[in-house]
Amino acid sequence: MKICLIGTGLIGGSIVLKLRDKGLVSYVAGVDKNNKNLQDALSIGIIDDACTLSEALDKTDLVILAIPVDAALALLPSLMNQITHHVVMDVGSTKAAICRAADNHPFRKRFVATHPMWGTEFNGPKAARSDSFTGKAAVICDKDGSDPDALDAVENLYRNLDMHIVYMQPEAHDLHTAYVSHVSHITSFALANTVLEKEKEDDKIFELASAGFESTVRLAKSNPEMWVPIFRQNKENVLDVLNEHISQLRKFKACLEKDNYEYLEELITQANRINQILK
Amino acid sequence: MKICLIGTGLIGGSIVLKLRDKGLVSYVAGVDKNNKNLQDALSIGIIDDACTLSEALDKTDLVILAIPVDAALALLPSLMNQITHHVVMDVGSTKAAICRAADNHPFRKRFVATHPMWGTEFNGPKAARSDSFTGKAAVICDKDGSDPDALDAVENLYRNLDMHIVYMQPEAHDLHTAYVSHVSHITSFALANTVLEKEKEDDKIFELASAGFESTVRLAKSNPEMWVPIFRQNKENVLDVLNEHISQLRKFKACLEKDNYEYLEELITQANRINQILK
């Protein structure tokens, strides 16, 4: 496999490392406007060369678009104009906007819209890990919009990452990820800011931070360059879920204000059902 | 050390396991109204005997009160009436109410109010682990209210758990834990309920649940028996912090509603400061 990796960060880097571990990659051309990432990806051995996009396309077959979703959306039309025999896949956390953009392009069928459901709060090639994706879901959207050989190539890639494939319409994907990923990040950012505000007057507050706190604010380390564009593109869904989440929080608040501990117990018992779903 | 362990669950069990690993315990009498926990604690080897409280006191020196905070508060006066030479320590997540209760007792000085800052979303003796507390903070409140020998015994116990000791007034403790523990649990319960509500109409939603989601809802598995009394005893602080947290969430909401992505980026960049505090 000869890969043009656009974006040499956490996700793209982790994909390439796993494929390299399996001996499936003969060459990777790295394209990145972030020169530090490019140099790190070279030194780690994620990429073989740092290239311009046109150089990289000349030497490769599979294009992995692994940059923030706003940059991916902006680049897609000109990228699609330059491809010949290539298969292009993206890995972004929003799917409706990029699928709409691809639909307008004459080479639409060379594009496969995907989202491997894994990430961490870290970024950059140094955070990449080859075992990251094992056992996780890889979403493929609008599969009928892609050529069979393009779809095959991408499905094989995800199977080689030891992921299981889930097919979904882009709108359903964006709704679901608002629930199980995007709003988790907002609650984590907001919780971090709640405590950091308090820290200004009370610098001992983190002395007591426990494992539970660390687990809920872990995602607050995630970088704005990646997340602002995700929230922006998925604004309507994120707002809907955020409103529901605030309503749920208000129920807890009302229980305390009204000393209604029976209902508080009921709310917690309901939440415990997550136990049966996430082992 | 001869221990009377009142409450043979996660916290009490983990303390005893570690002290046993270090060869510091010669006998543990278990007292628990939950017969299943008592039997499990016996079979795991956390306790040597299942006893009534008065039997247990006859054979031991150190009493560890490791039951939900409402039950601990209710039991404390009659427990203190029955002690002779004993040292009594509690391990509850709220400290103001139990310190006030202890202050009214003639044997106040035999009591040491503590909170080891560790826990998981699981409960019961089978969840106990001897390495749980290493490197974490153990809070001791109102230390001047305790006899020097009682304080010494408890400090030594926590040092043997490889914890560092933090002294704090009970009111400060309850405020801090509202920030770094109690409200994390509420956000986690509320997030779980947000997604579980949606699941009623859309059973595919958990197919995409990622590591980020699991990390933020992990605490939602925590049991109501332990947490309702904590929220109840720490109601005023929890409400204050919950209100602040909802205000922080509203800022994210307003950014999206008004398409103010510069401010959204600023909020996320602020939250990223957590990175410097929690490694």
Short mmCIF file of N, CA and C in Angstrom, two decimals, chain A residues 122 191-200 202-210 213-214 217-218 220-221, chain B residues 180 269-279:
data_model
loop_
_atom_site.label_atom_id
_atom_site.label_comp_id
_atom_site.label_asym_id
_atom_site.label_seq_id
_atom_site.Cartn_x
_atom_site.Cartn_y
_atom_site.Cartn_z
N PHE A 122 -4.80 13.72 23.55
CA PHE A 122 -3.50 14.19 23.09
C PHE A 122 -3.53 14.37 21.58
N LEU A 191 -16.48 21.43 33.00
CA LEU A 191 -16.12 21.03 34.36
C LEU A 191 -14.71 21.53 34.71
N ALA A 192 -13.80 21.42 33.75
CA ALA A 192 -12.45 21.95 33.98
C ALA A 192 -12.51 23.44 34.26
N ASN A 193 -13.28 24.18 33.47
CA ASN A 193 -13.38 25.63 33.69
C ASN A 193 -14.04 25.97 35.02
N THR A 194 -15.02 25.17 35.44
CA THR A 194 -15.65 25.38 36.74
C THR A 194 -14.61 25.33 37.85
N VAL A 195 -13.78 24.31 37.82
CA VAL A 195 -12.79 24.13 38.89
C VAL A 195 -11.64 25.12 38.74
N LEU A 196 -11.23 25.40 37.50
CA LEU A 196 -10.13 26.34 37.29
C LEU A 196 -10.51 27.75 37.73
N GLU A 197 -11.76 28.13 37.54
CA GLU A 197 -12.25 29.43 38.03
C GLU A 197 -12.10 29.51 39.54
N LYS A 198 -12.51 28.44 40.21
CA LYS A 198 -12.45 28.40 41.67
C LYS A 198 -11.00 28.43 42.15
N GLU A 199 -10.13 27.81 41.36
CA GLU A 199 -8.72 27.74 41.75
C GLU A 199 -8.09 29.12 41.88
N LYS A 200 -8.63 30.09 41.14
CA LYS A 200 -8.06 31.45 41.21
C LYS A 200 -8.08 31.99 42.63
N ASP A 202 -8.49 29.88 45.34
CA ASP A 202 -8.23 28.80 46.29
C ASP A 202 -7.27 27.80 45.65
N ASP A 203 -5.97 28.03 45.86
CA ASP A 203 -4.99 27.27 45.10
C ASP A 203 -4.76 25.85 45.63
N LYS A 204 -5.49 25.48 46.67
CA LYS A 204 -5.32 24.14 47.23
C LYS A 204 -6.31 23.14 46.60
N ILE A 205 -7.15 23.63 45.73
CA ILE A 205 -8.29 22.81 45.33
C ILE A 205 -7.89 21.52 44.62
N PHE A 206 -6.76 21.57 43.91
CA PHE A 206 -6.38 20.36 43.17
C PHE A 206 -5.65 19.34 44.03
N GLU A 207 -5.33 19.74 45.26
CA GLU A 207 -4.66 18.82 46.16
C GLU A 207 -5.52 17.57 46.37
N LEU A 208 -6.83 17.75 46.30
CA LEU A 208 -7.74 16.64 46.57
C LEU A 208 -8.24 15.95 45.30
N ALA A 209 -7.81 16.41 44.14
CA ALA A 209 -8.35 15.84 42.90
C ALA A 209 -8.13 14.34 42.88
N SER A 210 -9.19 13.60 42.66
CA SER A 210 -9.14 12.15 42.75
C SER A 210 -9.24 11.54 41.36
N PHE A 213 -12.34 12.53 39.37
CA PHE A 213 -12.25 13.84 38.74
C PHE A 213 -11.38 13.77 37.49
N GLU A 214 -10.25 13.11 37.60
CA GLU A 214 -9.35 13.01 36.45
C GLU A 214 -10.03 12.34 35.27
N VAL A 217 -12.49 14.90 33.66
CA VAL A 217 -11.92 16.08 32.99
C VAL A 217 -10.80 15.75 32.01
N ARG A 218 -10.50 14.47 31.87
CA ARG A 218 -9.43 14.06 30.95
C ARG A 218 -9.59 14.69 29.56
N ALA A 220 -10.84 17.35 28.70
CA ALA A 220 -10.66 18.80 28.68
C ALA A 220 -9.26 19.20 28.22
N LYS A 221 -8.38 18.21 28.06
CA LYS A 221 -7.05 18.49 27.52
C LYS A 221 -7.06 18.54 25.98
N VAL B 180 -14.09 18.80 43.26
CA VAL B 180 -13.23 17.80 42.60
C VAL B 180 -13.76 16.38 42.68
N THR B 269 -9.37 26.72 25.23
CA THR B 269 -7.98 27.00 25.60
C THR B 269 -7.85 27.18 27.11
N GLN B 270 -8.83 27.86 27.71
CA GLN B 270 -8.86 27.96 29.18
C GLN B 270 -8.90 26.58 29.82
N ALA B 271 -9.80 25.74 29.31
CA ALA B 271 -9.97 24.39 29.89
C ALA B 271 -8.69 23.57 29.75
N ASN B 272 -7.95 23.81 28.68
CA ASN B 272 -6.69 23.08 28.46
C ASN B 272 -5.69 23.30 29.59
N ARG B 273 -5.86 24.38 30.36
CA ARG B 273 -4.95 24.61 31.50
C ARG B 273 -4.95 23.43 32.47
N ILE B 274 -6.00 22.65 32.45
CA ILE B 274 -6.09 21.48 33.33
C ILE B 274 -4.91 20.53 33.08
N ASN B 275 -4.40 20.63 31.86
CA ASN B 275 -3.24 19.86 31.41
C ASN B 275 -2.01 20.09 32.27
N GLN B 276 -1.84 21.32 32.72
CA GLN B 276 -0.65 21.64 33.53
C GLN B 276 -0.83 21.18 34.97
N ILE B 277 -2.07 20.94 35.35
CA ILE B 277 -2.36 20.62 36.75
C ILE B 277 -2.51 19.12 36.96
N LEU B 278 -3.22 18.47 36.08
CA LEU B 278 -3.36 17.01 36.15
C LEU B 278 -2.53 16.39 35.05
N LYS B 279 -1.46 15.75 35.41
CA LYS B 279 -0.58 15.16 34.40
C LYS B 279 -1.18 13.87 33.86
#
